GROMACS .gro file of C-alpha atoms in nm:
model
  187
    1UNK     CA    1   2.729   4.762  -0.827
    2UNK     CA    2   2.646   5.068  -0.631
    3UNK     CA    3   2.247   5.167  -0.603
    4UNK     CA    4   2.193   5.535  -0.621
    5UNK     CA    5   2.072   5.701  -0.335
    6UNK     CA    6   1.952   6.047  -0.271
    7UNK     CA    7   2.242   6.298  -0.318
    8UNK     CA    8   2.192   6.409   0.009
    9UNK     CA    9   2.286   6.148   0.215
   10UNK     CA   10   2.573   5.995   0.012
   11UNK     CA   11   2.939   5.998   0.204
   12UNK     CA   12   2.808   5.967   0.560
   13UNK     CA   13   2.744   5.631   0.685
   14UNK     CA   14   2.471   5.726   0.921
   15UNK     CA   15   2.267   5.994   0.728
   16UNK     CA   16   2.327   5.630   0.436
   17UNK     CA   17   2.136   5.395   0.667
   18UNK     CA   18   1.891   5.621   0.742
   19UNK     CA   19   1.804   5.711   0.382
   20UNK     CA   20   1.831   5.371   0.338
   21UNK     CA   21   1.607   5.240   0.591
   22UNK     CA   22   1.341   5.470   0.715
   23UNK     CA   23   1.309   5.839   0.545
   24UNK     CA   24   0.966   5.832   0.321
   25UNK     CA   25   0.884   5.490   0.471
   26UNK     CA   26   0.534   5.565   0.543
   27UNK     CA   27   0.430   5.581   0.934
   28UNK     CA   28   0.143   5.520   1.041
   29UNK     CA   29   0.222   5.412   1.448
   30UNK     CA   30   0.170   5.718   1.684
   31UNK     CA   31   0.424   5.628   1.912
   32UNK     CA   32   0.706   5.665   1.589
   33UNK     CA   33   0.517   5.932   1.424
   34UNK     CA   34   0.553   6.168   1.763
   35UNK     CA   35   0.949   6.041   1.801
   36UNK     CA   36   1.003   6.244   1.473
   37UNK     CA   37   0.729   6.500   1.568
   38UNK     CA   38   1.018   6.561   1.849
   39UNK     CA   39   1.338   6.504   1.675
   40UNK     CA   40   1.189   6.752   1.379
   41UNK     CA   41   1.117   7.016   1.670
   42UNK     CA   42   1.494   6.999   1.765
   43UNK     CA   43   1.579   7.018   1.425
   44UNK     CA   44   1.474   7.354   1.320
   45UNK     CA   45   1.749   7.551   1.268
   46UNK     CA   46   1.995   7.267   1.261
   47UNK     CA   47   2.083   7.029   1.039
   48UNK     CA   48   1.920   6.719   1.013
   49UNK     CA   49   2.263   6.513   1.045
   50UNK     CA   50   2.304   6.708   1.384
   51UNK     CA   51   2.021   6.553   1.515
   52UNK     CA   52   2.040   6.197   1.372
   53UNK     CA   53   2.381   6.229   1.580
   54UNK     CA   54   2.210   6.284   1.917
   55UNK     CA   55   1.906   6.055   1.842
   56UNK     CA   56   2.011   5.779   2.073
   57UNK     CA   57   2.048   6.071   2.374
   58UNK     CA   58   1.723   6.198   2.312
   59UNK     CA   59   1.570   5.892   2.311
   60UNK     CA   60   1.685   5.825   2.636
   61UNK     CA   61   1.676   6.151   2.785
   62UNK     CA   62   1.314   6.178   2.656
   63UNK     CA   63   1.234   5.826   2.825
   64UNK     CA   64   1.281   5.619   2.454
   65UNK     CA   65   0.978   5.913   2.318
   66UNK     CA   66   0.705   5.850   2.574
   67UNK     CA   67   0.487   6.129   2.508
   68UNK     CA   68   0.240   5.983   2.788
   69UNK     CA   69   0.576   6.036   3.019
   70UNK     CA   70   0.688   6.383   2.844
   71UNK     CA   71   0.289   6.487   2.881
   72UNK     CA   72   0.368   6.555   3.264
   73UNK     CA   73   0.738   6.675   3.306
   74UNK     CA   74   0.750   6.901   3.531
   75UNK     CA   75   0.999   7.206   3.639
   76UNK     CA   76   1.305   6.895   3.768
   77UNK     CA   77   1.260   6.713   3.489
   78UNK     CA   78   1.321   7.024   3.240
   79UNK     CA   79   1.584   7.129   3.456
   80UNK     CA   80   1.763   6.816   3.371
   81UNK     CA   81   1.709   6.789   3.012
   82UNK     CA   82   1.853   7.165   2.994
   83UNK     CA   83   2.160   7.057   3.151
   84UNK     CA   84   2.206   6.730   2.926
   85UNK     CA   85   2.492   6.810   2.706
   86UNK     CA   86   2.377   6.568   2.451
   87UNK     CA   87   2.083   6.675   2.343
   88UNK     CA   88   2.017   7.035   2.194
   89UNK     CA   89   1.964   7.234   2.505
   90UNK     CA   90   1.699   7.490   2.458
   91UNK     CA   91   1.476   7.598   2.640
   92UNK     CA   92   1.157   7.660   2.394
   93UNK     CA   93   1.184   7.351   2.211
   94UNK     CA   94   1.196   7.145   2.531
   95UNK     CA   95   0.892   7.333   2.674
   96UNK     CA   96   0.701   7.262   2.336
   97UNK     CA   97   0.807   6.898   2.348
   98UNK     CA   98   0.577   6.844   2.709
   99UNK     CA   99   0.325   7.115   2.506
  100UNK     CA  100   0.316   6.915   2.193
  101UNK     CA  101   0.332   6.610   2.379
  102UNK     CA  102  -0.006   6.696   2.550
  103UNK     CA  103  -0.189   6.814   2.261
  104UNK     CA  104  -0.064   6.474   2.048
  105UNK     CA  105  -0.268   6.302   2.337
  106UNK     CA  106  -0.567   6.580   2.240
  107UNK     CA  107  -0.560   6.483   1.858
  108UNK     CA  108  -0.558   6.100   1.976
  109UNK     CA  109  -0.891   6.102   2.199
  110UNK     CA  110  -1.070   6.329   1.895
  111UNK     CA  111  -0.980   6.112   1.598
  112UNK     CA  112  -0.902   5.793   1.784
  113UNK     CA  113  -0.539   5.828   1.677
  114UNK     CA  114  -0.261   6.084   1.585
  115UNK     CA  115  -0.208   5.862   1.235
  116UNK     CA  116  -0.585   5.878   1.166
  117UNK     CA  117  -0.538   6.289   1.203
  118UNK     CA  118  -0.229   6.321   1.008
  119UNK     CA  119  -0.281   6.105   0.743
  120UNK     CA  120  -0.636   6.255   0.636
  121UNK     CA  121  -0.420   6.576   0.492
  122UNK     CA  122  -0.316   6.321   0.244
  123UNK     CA  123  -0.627   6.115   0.165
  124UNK     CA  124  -0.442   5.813   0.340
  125UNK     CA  125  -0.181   5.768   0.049
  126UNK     CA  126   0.189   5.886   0.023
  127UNK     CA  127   0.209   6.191  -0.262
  128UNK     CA  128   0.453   6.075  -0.511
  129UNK     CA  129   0.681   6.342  -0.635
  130UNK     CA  130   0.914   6.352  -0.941
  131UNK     CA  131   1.252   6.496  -0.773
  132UNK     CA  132   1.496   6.447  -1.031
  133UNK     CA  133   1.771   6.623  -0.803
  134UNK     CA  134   1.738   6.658  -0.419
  135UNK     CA  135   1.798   6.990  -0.409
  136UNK     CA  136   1.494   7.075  -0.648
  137UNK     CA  137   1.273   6.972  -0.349
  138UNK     CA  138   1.039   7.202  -0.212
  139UNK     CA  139   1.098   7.317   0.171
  140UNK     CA  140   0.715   7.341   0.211
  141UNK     CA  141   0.395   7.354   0.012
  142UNK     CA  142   0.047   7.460   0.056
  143UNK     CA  143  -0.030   7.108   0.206
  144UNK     CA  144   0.237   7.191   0.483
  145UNK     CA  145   0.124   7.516   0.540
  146UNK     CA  146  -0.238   7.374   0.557
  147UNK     CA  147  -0.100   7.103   0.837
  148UNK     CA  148   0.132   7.334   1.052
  149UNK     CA  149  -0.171   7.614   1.036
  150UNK     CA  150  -0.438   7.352   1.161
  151UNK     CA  151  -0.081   7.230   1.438
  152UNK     CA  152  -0.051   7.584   1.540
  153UNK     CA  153  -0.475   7.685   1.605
  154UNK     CA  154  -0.465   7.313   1.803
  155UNK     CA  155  -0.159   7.512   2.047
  156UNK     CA  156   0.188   7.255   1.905
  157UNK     CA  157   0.470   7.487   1.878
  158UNK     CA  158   0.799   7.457   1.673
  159UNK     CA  159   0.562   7.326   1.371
  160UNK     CA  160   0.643   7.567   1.073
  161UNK     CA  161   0.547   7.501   0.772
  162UNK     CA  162   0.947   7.404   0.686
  163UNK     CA  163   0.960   7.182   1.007
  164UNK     CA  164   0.661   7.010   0.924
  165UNK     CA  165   0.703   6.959   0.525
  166UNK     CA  166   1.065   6.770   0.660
  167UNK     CA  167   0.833   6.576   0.914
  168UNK     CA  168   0.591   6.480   0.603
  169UNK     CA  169   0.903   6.383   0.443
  170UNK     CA  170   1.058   6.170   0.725
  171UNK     CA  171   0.720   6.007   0.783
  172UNK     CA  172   0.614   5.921   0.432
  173UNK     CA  173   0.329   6.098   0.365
  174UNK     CA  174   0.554   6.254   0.079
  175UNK     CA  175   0.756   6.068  -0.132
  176UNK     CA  176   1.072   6.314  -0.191
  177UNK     CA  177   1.382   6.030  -0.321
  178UNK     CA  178   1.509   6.118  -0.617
  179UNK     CA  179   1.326   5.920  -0.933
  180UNK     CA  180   1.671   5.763  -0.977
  181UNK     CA  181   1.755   5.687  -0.656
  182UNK     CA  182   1.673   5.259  -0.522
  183UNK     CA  183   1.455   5.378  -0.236
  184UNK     CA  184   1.195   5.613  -0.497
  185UNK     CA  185   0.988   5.286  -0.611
  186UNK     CA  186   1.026   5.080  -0.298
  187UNK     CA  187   0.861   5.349  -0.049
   0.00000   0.00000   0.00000
């Protein structure tokens, strides 16, 4: 018997596992939390399948998501990852990787961790939702808007409310599967 899954991942076997695995599995480890922080950057004006595509190049052209590492690239290093045909090559998001990178290290020294930071905009606890059909899913709220704006005034770029509502998403601090779908009650 087939589970259902979210309708937006059904009929490609990699956007499958990764429903299936880890999107709305809460996060609470920095080092995973600022992988997606990155991969959501790249995404924004992509699609997410695009990216999920190129994660393994990222992950090695960003040395496997170091943000101690990415904190202090300097002009060589960008030079390379702008001519790295398998990652998305532009400019602004790679310069607000190393920015965001720096400022993720800001928001760990102030509240002892990136997790402690992020998690407070949810009271510690995944929000539940009641998505009966994926596409009836908001693309940002006033808790997303409330994160990105407090992102933005700390200096991370690429953090829209959109990009960062996805990134709540990804990271479980929002639980967006479908009511029917396996994953809703498990995450």
């Amino acid at each position: 018997m087939t589970k259902h899954k979210c309708g937006w991942c059904v009929g490609d076997e990699l956007y499958e596992a990764y429903h299936d695995k880890e999107w709305g599995n809460p996060v609470h480890d920095d080092a995973t939390l600022f992988e997606f922080l990155i991969l959501e950057t790249f995404q924004a004006g992509l699609s997410w399948i695009t990216i999920l595509r190129k994660r393994n190049n990222f992950f090695d052209a960003f040395d496997q998501f170091d943000y101690k590492k990415i904190a202090n690239y300097n002009e060589d290093k960008k030079a390379q990852l702008l001519q790295n045909a398998g990652i998305i090559r532009n400019k602004l998001k790679v310069n607000a990787t190393i920015t965001n990178a720096q400022l993720f290290m800001d928001i760990q020294k102030e509240f002892g961790s990136f997790s402690k930071y992020l998690w407070a905009f949810v009271d510690n606890k995944p929000i539940k939702n009641t998505i009966g059909f994926y596409k009836n899913a908001p693309a940002n709220t006033a808790l997303s808007d409330a994160l990105s704006k407090d992102l933005k005034k700390r200096g991370f770029k690429f953090v829209g409310s959109t990009v960062i509502y996805a990134f709540m998403q990804a990271v479980g601090m929002v639980n967006d599967h479908e009511v029917g779908c396996f994953r809703y009650n498990e995450v």
